[in-house]
Structures are given as C-alpha cells and as structure tokens.
XYZ file of C-alpha atoms in Angstrom:
598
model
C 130.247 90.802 121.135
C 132.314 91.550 117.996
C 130.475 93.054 115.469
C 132.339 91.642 112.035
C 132.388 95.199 109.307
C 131.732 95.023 105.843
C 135.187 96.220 102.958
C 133.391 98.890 102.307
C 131.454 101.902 104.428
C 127.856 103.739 103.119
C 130.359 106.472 102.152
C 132.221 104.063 99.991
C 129.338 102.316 98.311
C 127.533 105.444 97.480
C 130.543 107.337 96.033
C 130.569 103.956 93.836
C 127.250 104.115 93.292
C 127.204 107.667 92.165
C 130.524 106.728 89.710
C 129.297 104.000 87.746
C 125.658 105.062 87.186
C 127.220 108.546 85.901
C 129.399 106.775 83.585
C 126.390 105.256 81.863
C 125.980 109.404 80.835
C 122.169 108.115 81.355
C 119.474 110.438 83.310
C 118.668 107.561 85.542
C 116.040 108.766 87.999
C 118.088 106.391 90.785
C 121.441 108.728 90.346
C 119.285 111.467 91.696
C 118.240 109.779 94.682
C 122.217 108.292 95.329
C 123.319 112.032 95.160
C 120.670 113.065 97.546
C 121.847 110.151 100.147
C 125.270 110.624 99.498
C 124.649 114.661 100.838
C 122.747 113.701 103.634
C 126.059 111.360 104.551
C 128.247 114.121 104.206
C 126.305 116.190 106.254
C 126.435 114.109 109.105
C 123.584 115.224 110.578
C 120.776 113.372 112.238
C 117.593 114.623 111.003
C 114.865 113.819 114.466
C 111.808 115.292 113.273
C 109.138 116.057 115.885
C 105.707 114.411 114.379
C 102.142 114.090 115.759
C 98.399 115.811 115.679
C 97.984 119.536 115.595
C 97.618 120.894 119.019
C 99.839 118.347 120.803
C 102.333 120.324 121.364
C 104.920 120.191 119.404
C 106.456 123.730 118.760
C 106.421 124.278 122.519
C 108.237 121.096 123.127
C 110.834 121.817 120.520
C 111.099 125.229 122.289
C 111.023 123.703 125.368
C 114.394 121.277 123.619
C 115.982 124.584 122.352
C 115.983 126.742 126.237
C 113.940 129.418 124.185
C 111.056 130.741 122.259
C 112.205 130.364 119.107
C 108.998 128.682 117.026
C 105.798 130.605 116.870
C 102.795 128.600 119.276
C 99.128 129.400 119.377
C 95.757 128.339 120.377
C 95.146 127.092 116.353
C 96.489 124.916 114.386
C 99.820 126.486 113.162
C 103.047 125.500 111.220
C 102.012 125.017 107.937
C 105.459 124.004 106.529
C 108.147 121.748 107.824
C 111.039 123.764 109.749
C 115.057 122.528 110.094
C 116.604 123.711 112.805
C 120.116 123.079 112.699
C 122.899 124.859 114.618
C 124.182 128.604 114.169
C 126.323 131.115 116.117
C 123.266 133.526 115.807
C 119.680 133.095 115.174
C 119.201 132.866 111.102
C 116.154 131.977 108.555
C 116.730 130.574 105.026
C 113.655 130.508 103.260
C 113.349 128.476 100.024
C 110.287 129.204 97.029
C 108.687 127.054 94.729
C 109.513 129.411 92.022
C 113.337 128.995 92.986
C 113.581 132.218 94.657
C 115.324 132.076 98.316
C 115.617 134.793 101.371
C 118.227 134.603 104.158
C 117.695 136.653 107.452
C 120.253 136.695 109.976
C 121.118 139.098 112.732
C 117.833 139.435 114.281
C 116.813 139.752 117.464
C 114.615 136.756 118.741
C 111.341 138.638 118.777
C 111.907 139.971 115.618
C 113.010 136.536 114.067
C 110.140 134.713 115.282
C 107.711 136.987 113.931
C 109.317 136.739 110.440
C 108.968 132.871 111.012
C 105.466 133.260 111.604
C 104.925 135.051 108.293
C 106.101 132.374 106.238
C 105.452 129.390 108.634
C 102.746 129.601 109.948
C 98.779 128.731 108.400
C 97.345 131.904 109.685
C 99.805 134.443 108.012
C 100.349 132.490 104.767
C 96.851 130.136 104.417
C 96.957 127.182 102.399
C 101.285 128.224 101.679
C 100.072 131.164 99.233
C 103.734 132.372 99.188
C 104.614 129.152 97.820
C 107.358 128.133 100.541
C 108.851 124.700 100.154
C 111.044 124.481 103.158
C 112.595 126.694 105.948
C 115.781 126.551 107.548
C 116.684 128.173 110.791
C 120.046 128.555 112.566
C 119.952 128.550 116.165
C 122.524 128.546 119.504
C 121.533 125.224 121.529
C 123.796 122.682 122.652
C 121.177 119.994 121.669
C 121.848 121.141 118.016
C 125.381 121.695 118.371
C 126.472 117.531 117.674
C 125.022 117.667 113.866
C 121.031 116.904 115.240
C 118.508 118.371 112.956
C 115.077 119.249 114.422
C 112.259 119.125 112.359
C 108.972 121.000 113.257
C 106.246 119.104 111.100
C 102.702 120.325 110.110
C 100.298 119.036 112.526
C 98.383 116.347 110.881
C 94.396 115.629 111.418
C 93.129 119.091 111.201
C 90.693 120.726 108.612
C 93.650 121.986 106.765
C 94.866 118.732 104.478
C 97.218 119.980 103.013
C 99.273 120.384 106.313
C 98.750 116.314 106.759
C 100.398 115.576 103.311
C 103.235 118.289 103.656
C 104.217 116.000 106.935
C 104.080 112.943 104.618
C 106.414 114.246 102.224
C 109.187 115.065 104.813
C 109.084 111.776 105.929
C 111.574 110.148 103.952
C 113.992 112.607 104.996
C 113.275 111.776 108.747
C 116.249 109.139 110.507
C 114.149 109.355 114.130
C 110.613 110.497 115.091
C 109.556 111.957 118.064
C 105.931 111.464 118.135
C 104.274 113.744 120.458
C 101.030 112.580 122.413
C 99.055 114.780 124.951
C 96.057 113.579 127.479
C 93.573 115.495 125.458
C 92.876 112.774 124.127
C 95.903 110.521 124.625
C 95.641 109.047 120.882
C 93.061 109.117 117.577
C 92.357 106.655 114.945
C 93.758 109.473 112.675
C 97.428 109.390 114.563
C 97.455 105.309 114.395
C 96.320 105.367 110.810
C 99.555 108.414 110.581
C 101.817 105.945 112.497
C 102.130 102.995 110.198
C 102.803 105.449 107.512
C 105.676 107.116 109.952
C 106.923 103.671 110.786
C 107.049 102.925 107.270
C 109.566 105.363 106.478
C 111.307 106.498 109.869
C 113.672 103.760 111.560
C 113.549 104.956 114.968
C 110.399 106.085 116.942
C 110.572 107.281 120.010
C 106.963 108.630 121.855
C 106.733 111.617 124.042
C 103.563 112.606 126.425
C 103.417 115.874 126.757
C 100.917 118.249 129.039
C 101.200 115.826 132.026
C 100.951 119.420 134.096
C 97.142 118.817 133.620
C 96.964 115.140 134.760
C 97.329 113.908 138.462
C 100.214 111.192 139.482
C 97.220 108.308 139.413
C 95.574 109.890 136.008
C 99.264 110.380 134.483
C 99.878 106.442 134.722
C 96.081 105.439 133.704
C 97.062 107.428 130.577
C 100.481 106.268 130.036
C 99.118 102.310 130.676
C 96.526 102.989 127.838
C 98.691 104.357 125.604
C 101.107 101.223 125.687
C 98.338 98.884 125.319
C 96.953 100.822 122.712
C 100.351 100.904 120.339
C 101.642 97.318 121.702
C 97.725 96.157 120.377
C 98.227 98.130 116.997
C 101.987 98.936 116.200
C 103.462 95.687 117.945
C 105.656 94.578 114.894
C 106.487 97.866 113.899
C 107.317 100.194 117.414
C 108.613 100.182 120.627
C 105.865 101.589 122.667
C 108.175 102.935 125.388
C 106.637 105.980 126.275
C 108.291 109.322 127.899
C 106.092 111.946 129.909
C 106.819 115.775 130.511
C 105.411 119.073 130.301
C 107.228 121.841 127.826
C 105.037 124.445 129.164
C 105.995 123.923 132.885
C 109.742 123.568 131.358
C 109.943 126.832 129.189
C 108.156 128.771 132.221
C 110.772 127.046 134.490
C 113.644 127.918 132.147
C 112.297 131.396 131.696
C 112.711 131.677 135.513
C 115.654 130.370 135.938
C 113.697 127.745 137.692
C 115.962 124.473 138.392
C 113.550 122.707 140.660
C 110.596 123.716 138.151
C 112.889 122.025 135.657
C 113.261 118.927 137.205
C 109.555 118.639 137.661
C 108.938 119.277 134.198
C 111.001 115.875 133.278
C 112.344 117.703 130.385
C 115.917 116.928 131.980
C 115.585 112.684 132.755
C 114.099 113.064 128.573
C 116.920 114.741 127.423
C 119.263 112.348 129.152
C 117.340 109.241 128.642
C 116.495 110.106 124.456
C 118.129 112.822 122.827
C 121.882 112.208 124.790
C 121.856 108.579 123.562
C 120.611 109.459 119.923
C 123.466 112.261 119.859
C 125.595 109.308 120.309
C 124.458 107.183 118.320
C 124.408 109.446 115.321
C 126.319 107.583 113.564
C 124.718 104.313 113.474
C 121.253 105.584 113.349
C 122.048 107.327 110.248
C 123.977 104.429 108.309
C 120.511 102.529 109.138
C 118.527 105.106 108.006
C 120.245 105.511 104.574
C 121.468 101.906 104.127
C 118.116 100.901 104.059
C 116.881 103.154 101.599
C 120.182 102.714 99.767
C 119.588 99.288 98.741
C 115.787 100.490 97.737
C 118.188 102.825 94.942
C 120.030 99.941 93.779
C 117.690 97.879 93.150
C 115.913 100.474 91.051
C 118.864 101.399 89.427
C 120.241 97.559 88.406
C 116.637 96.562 86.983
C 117.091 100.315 85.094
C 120.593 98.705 84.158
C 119.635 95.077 82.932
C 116.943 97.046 80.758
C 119.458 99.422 79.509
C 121.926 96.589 78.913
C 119.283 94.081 76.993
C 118.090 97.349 74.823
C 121.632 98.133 73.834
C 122.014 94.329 72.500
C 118.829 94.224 70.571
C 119.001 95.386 66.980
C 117.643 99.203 66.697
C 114.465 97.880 64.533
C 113.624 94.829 67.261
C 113.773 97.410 70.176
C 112.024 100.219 68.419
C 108.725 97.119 68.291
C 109.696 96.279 71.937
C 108.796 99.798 72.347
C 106.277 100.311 70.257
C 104.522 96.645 71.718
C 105.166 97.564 75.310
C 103.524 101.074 74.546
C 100.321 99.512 73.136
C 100.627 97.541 76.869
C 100.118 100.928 78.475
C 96.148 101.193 77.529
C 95.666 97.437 79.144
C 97.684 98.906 82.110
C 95.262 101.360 82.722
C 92.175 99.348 82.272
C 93.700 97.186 85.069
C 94.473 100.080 87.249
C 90.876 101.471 86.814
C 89.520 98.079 87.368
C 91.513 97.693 90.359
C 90.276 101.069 91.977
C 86.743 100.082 91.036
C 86.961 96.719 92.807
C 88.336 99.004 95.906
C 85.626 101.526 95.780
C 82.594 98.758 95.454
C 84.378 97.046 98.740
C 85.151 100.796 100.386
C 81.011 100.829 100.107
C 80.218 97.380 101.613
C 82.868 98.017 104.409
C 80.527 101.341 105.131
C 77.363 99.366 104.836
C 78.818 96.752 107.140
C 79.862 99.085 109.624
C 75.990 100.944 109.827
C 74.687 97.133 109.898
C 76.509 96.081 112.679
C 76.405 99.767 114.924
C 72.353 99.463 114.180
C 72.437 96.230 115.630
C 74.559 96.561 118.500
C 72.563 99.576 119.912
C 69.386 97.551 119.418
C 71.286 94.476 121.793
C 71.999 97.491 123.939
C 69.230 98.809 124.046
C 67.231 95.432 125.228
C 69.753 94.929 126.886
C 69.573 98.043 129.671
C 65.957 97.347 129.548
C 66.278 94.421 130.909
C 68.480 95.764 133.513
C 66.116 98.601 134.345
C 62.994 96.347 134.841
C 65.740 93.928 137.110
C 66.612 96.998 139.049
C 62.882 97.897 139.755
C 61.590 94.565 140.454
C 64.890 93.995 143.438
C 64.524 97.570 145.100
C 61.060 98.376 146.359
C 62.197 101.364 148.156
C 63.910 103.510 145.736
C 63.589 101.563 142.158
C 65.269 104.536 140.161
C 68.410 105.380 142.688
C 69.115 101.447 142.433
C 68.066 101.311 138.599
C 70.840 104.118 138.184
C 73.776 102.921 140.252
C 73.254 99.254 137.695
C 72.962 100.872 134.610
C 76.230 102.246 134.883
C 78.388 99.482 136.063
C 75.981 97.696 133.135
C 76.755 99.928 130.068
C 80.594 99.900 131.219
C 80.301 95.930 131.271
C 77.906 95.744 128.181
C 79.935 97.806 125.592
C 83.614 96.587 127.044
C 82.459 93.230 126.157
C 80.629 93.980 122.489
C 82.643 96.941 121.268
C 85.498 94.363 121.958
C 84.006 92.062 120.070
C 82.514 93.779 117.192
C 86.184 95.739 116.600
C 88.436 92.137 116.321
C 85.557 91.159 113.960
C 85.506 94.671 111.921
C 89.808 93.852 112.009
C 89.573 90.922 110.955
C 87.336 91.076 108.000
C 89.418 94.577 106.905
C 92.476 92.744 107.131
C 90.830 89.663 104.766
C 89.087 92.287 102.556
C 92.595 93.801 101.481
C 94.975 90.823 100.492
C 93.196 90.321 97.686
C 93.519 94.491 96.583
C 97.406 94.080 97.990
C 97.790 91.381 95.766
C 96.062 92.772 92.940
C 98.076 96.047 93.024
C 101.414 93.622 93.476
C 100.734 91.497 90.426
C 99.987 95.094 88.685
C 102.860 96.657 88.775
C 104.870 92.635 88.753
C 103.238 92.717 85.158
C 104.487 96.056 83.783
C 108.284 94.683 84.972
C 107.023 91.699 83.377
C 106.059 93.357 80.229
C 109.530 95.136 79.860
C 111.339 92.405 81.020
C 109.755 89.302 78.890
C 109.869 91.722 75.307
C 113.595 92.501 76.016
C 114.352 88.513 76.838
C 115.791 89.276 80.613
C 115.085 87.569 84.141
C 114.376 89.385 87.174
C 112.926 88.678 90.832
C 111.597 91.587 92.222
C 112.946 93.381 95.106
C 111.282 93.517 98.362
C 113.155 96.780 99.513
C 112.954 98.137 95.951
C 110.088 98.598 93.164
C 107.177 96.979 95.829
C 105.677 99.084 98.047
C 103.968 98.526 101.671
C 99.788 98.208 101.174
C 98.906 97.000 104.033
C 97.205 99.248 106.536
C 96.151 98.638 110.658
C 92.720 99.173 111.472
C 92.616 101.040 114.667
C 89.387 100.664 117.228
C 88.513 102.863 119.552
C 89.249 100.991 123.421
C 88.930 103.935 125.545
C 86.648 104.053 128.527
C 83.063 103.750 127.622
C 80.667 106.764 128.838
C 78.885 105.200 131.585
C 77.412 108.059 133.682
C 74.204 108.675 134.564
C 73.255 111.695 136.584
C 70.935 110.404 139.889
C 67.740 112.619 139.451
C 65.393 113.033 142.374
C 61.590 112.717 141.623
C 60.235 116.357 141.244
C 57.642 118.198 143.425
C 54.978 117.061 140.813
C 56.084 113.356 140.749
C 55.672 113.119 144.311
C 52.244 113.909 144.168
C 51.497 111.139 141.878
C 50.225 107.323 142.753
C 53.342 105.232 143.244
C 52.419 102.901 139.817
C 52.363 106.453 138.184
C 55.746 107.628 139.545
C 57.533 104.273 138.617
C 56.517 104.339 135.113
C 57.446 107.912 134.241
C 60.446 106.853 136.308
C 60.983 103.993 133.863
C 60.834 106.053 130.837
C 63.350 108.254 131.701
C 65.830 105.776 132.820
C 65.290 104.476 128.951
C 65.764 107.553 127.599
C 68.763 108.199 129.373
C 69.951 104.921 128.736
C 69.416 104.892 124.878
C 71.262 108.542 124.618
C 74.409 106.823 126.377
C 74.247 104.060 123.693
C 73.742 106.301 121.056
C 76.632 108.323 122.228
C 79.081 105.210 122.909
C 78.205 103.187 119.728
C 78.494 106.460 117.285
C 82.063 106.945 119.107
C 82.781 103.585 117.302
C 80.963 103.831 114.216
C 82.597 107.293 113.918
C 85.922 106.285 114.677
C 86.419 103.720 112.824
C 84.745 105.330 110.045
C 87.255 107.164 109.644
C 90.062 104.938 109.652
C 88.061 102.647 107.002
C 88.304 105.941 104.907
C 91.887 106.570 105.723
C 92.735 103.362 104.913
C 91.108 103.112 101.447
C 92.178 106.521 100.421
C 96.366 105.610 101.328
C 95.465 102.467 99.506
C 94.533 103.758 96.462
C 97.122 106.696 96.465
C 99.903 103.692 96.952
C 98.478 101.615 94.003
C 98.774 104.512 91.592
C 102.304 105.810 92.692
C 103.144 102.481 92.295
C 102.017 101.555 88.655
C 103.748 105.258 88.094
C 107.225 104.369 89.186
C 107.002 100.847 87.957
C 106.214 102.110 84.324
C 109.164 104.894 84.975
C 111.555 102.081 85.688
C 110.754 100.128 82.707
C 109.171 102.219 79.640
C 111.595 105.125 80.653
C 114.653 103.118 80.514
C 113.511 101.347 76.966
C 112.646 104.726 75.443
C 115.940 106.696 76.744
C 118.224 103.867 75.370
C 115.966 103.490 71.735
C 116.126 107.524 71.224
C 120.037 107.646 72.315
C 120.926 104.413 69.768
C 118.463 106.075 66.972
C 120.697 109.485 67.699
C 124.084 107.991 67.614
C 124.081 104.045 66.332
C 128.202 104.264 66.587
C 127.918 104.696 70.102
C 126.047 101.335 70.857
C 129.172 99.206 71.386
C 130.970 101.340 73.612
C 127.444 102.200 75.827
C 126.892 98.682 75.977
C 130.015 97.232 77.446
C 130.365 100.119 80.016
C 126.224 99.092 80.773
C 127.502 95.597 81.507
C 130.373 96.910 83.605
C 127.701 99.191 85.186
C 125.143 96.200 85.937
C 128.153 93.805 87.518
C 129.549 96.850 89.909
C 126.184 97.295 90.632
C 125.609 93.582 91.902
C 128.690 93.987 93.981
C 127.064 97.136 95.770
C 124.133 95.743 96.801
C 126.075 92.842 98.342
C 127.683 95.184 100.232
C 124.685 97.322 101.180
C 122.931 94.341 102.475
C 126.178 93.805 104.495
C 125.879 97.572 106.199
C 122.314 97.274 106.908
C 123.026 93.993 108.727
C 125.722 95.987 110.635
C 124.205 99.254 111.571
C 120.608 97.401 112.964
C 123.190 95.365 115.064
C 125.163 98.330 116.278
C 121.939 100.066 117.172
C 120.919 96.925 118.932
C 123.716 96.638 120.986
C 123.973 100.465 121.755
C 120.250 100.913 122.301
C-alpha cells in the first residue's frame, strides 16, 4: 500500500509555525508551546514513560530494561519526581530547581550515583519535594537507550502521597508511549482505570506490561492475564489495545546479575524487549510525528483564533476596541457566576450519586441477606444427616452465583445513570467556555467554529466496577464438644445462627468491596471533572481577553504601528490556515504509517 506524503514534514510546518507567529512580535502563549514541539522534534527522541500504581514495579522493571541497578527500589512508595533517562557514555545526574538553580553529577560510580538519586528522587529522603526539584535527568550506558528512547520513571499514582499522583499527570503531555505496569497483587484498581482514561487522553500509544508473574502459577498467570483483558476491553475498548505482556524484572535483574541466560529467558524480559521496545525503536519516527502532529494542530488552532482576534482588534478604531474591552471585562463577573453555578450543580449531583450508591448497597445486602437465608433453611430441610456440612458447601457456590448476577447488575445500572448524569455537566462546561469565545468573538464582529482538537477539552470520564471474584468461602466448622451434648432441635438452631452470621459477614464484606470501590471512582470522577471545567474557562478566557487586551495596550502605545501590525496579522492568520491543512495532512499520515508498521 502506498502511503501518499503531505509538501511539507512536522519539521517544516513547525519551523513555519514558529516564523510567522514571531513576526506578529506578539507574546502569544501558542509560540511557546510550537517552540517546545519544535525541540522535542529536533531531539528525536522517543519519550516511553513507564506509568502505573505505586508498588507495581516499575523502577525494578526499568532496571530490569537498563541490565542494572540504576533507580533506587524499596518496600514504600518511592520516586517522588519524574526521572529521564536518556543515553550517556558514563552514568550522569542533571538535577533541575524550582528556584532555577541546577546540579550536574557525572563520574560516579553506580552505588554512589544511585544514592545521590535517592536524595533528590525519592519521597523518603526529600518528603512532599522539599528541595523543590522539578525534573531529573540521568545519563546512562544501555543499548535500549542508545536509538534516541527516553525512559521515564513516573511517581506512582494511588498512594497517600497526592502529590506524587498529580506530578505523573503533569508529565503526561510530554509522554509519545506508555508502558503501563500491572502486577497480580491486585491485577488492576478503580484508581488505575480512573488514571487510564486520563493516560489515554494524552499518550498515543499504550502498551501494558504484567509484571511479578514469579509469584503466580502457569494456570493462575493466564486467569490473571484473561481478567485483565476483559477488564480494559469492558472499560478502555475505544481508547486501548488491551494486549497484555507478562514478565518478572526481579527474576530478570537476579538472572542478569548472574549472568544467568536461561534465568533470562524465563523471566520473558527478552520475547518483551523483542516483541515492544525493538519495534517502538523502529518506529521512532512515526510514533513521534503522531505524537506531536496531534498536539500540533491543538497549537494552531489556539494560535489562529488568537490571530483572527488580533486581526479584528487591529481593524477596530482604538475607542470601539477599548469598549469591546471594557464590555467583555464586565462579561467576566457573569462568567464566574456561571462557573460557580456550574460546580454547584456538580456538587448537589456528586451528593445524590453518594446517596444512590448507600441506597442501592443497603438494599442489595438486605436481597442477600434473604436471600442465603433462604438457602440455609433449603440446605437444612434436604440433608437430615449433616444440615450444616451441606448448608456450607451451598452457600458458597450461592454467594458466588448471587453477587455475580446482582453486582453485575447493579454496576451497568450505577454506569449507566453516571454516564446520563454527566452530559448535561459536559455540556454545560462546553457551552461555558463556547460563550466566552462567543463573547470575544461576537463584540469584535468575527466567525469562528470551535476546534475539536483545540480550545475543547475531554469531560467525559469511565466508571469502573469492581468484577473480580466474589469472596465466597466459608470455613466447614465441626459442632463442638458442648454442641454435641445438646438435643438435636438445639444443635440445628445454634447451627443455623451461625451459618447467618457467617453468611451476612461475607455480604457485608463483598457488597462494601463495591460500595467502596466505586466510591471512589464516583469521587475521582467528580473531582477530574471539576478540575477540567475550571482549566478550561481559564484558557478559554486566556485565548480571548488576553489577545483583546495585548493588541488594545500595544495600539494605545504606538497608534502608527496599527497598519503595518495589521497587514502582517492578516498574512499571519492566512499562513496559519495553510498549516493546519497541512497538519491535518501529517496526522492522517503518521496514524497510517503506524498502522501499517504496527
């Protein structure tokens, strides 16, 4: 198949990008982000970051990647702040501050290196980032770094430590392919689904990895692996492949340590490397031109609606756009109100979701609780011999049956009436920041369709249910010394009574797994909700009010200037048009270049 190419390459169209939005001598906020793609394409490297809970794994696989102990690992959570490892001829560490300060360390032995890593990396030796370090760098000899791959060790997300969770959020934009890493214990949380549409959001290419299978059997290893693709096809269907890949990077380091080959093999670290990170090596190239084309065309858009503004401001005479300004600024109040009303109207449903939810987990373990009654007295009344061996053996074939039929039930409900409850919020937060362009755009006299890819942002949120196996044991007891010695009536109604004691701690225990877990992804999902509906009316009144007041304080600074700003504007806004032609064009290209290579 012949893959037709676009005039121009990402290279080209950013390089234009960069030229005609600097010759507007404007401090567009979109020229910042073409300069920051236009380095990461120069670079040529593929950033693969390695995502997932804390205490998956993930520094010891990324070891385990490297041949060597080069990240710290522990028994708590640990890296606090994301890591680049890119290649070097010896091991180095580039440290950079908040307060602009930076430290380079190269030349040490490994020990020594890692143990400075750990001082500034890690969230026991620098709690909560109290040194204030925003990123680290680290140069390192591996032939998996040595064809222009980054590796990124993220913050594990999901523990008590928050602030780890949102420092992974923030790196994701700069992330071209995920490796999310899973482990058996358990094999996945509401908290890494609810983490996963936000990854898949941002990073093109996700590949899983399930890691610790040294603790699973053969038959345990492919029950987990079978759940784990139901679970992600169920949740992440439109978004992921759920093609999962299973190995142990403790069995591998020890193996490599020992110069173990056969130990190696075992591992499956070798079939990953040549089944993942081989074929993303190769296709470098196209998976970053996806990666940045698509955010690309995000920029210009931004930057043409910042344009058209600019262009209609510099046409207006100075007194009609100083009252554009001054009416669109008495807007800003109203915009408020709306946001403030909007978060209201989330809250008040945030509290009837919650109210639902205890509702309907008070119900079902009522229904379960008659339920296993029922089956107790059934089990007694059919076995005259031993009523409570029998009565155990149903009651846990019966809570299995009982709670995979409900819980299934009760979550497609709970999804369903989520997924109802927020298109009216998603559209309320749309038409808020669709009125602020609207604002800007009706008092300067311009048209404009918003852009998917550009100045809207992604709401919508998957509910995740918990499906794992339902506890269903119940311990056989044998009658006691003292039960014997009662009359038989006697026996079989203590007996009773502790079969429904037993019975209602197992539906306690199975219907608060629910309640709890999806709890928290109710939670998850309101509070991503509400952070996207600010940042949005943010950067939608940055786009608009921004552009109106830089061009009104420029013209009242230098009112000779006008005619010469506003025919290179219009020059500026036509290129611009052109570019995201072409962008659309290279997006097209590199998904079908990945397609056919992948």
């Amino acid at each position: 198949m012949v893959v037709s190419e676009p005039s121009l390459s990402l290279g080209d169209v950013l390089d234009q990008a960069k030229a005609v939005l600097t010759s507007t001598e404007m401090p567009l906020p979109s020229l910042m982000r073409v300069n920051d793609l236009r380095a990461r394409l120069a670079e040529n490297r593929l950033h693969v970051a390695v995502l997932g809970q804390f205490k998956r794994g993930k520094s010891s696989f990324l070891n385990a990647l490297l041949g060597a102990d080069v990240l710290p690992t522990a028994v708590l959570p640990l890296t606090s702040i994301p890591v680049f490892l890119s290649a070097a001829k010896t091991p180095s560490l580039f440290v950079h501050y908040s307060s602009g300060a930076e430290e380079r360390t190269e030349g040490l032995a490994v020990e020594a290196f890692r143990e400075r890593l750990h001082a500034v990396a890690t969230e026991e030796a620098n709690p909560h980032n109290r040194l204030g370090v925003v990123k680290i760098e680290v140069g390192f000899a591996a032939p998996l770094l040595a064809d222009g791959v980054v590796l990124i060790d993220t913050p594990g997300i999901g523990s008590t430590h928050h602030h780890n969770t949102d420092t992974t959020l923030q790196v994701l934009p700069q992330c071209d392919v995920g490796l999310f890493v899973l482990s058996p214990d358990p094999p996945v949380t509401e908290t890494e689904i609810a983490f996963l549409s936000e990854v898949c959001s941002h990073v093109p290419r996700l590949v899983f990895v399930l890691n610790k299978i040294d603790i699973l059997t053969e038959e345990e290893r492919v029950k987990v692996t079978s759940f784990l693709t139901e679970v992600l096809r169920d949740h992440l269907a439109e978004k992921v492949s759920p093609e999962i890949y299973s190995l142990s990077a403790r069995q591998a380091s020890l193996a490599q340590s020992q110069g173990d080959e056969l130990g190696l093999v075992k591992s499956s670290l070798p079939s990953f490397v040549a089944d993942v990170i081989v074929p993303l090596a190769a296709q470098k190239a196209e998976l970053l031109d996806l990666a940045l084309t698509g955010r690309m065309r995000a920029v210009l858009a931004a930057a043409r609606l910042d344009i058209d503004l600019a262009v209609r401001a510099q046409k207006m005479p100075l007194q009609q756009l100083g009252d554009c300004l001054s009416s669109f600024q008495r807007l800003l109040p109203r915009f408020e109100v709306q946001r403030q009303t909007a978060q209201d109207l989330l809250a008040g449903d945030r509290k009837r979701v919650l109210a639902t939810l205890e509702d309907a987990a008070e119900k079902l373990r009522r229904r379960a609780n008659d339920y296993l009654a029922n089956v107790i007295e059934v089990a007694f009344a059919s076995s005259a011999e031993n009523p409570e061996v029998a009565a155990r053996q149903m009651l846990g074939a019966a809570i299995l049956d009982f709670f995979d039929r409900e819980l299934e039930g009760l979550s497609q409900s709970f999804t369903t009436d989520i997924r109802d409850m927020f298109i009216p919020h998603q559209k309320r937060a749309a038409a808020l920041v669709e009125a602020v362009i609207k604002a800007a755009t009706d008092l300067l006299e311009i048209s404009w369709h918003m852009e998917a890819d550009g100045i809207t942002f992604d709401l919508s949120r998957q509910p995740y249910w918990v499906t794992q196996e339902m506890v269903g044991n119940l311990s056989p007891l044998s009658a006691g010394f003292f039960d014997r010695m009662l009359p038989r009536s006697v026996r079989l109604t203590r007996s009773r009574r502790r079969l429904l004691a037993d019975a209602s701690v197992l539906v306690t225990r199975n219907v608060e797994n629910l309640r709890w877990a999806t709890l928290q992804n109710v939670e998850t999902s309101f509070r991503r909700f509400a952070q996207d509906l600010d940042q949005g009316l943010v950067e939608a009144i940055e786009i608009t009010h921004g552009a109106i007041a830089r061009i009104y304080s420029r013209r009242e600074a230098a009112v000779d200037q006008v005619d010469p700003m506003l025919e290179r504007l219009s020059v500026v806004a036509t290129r611009l048009r052109t570019l995201e032609e072409r962008a659309t064009e290279l997006a097209d290209v590199a998904m079908r270049h990945v397609t056919l290579k992948g």
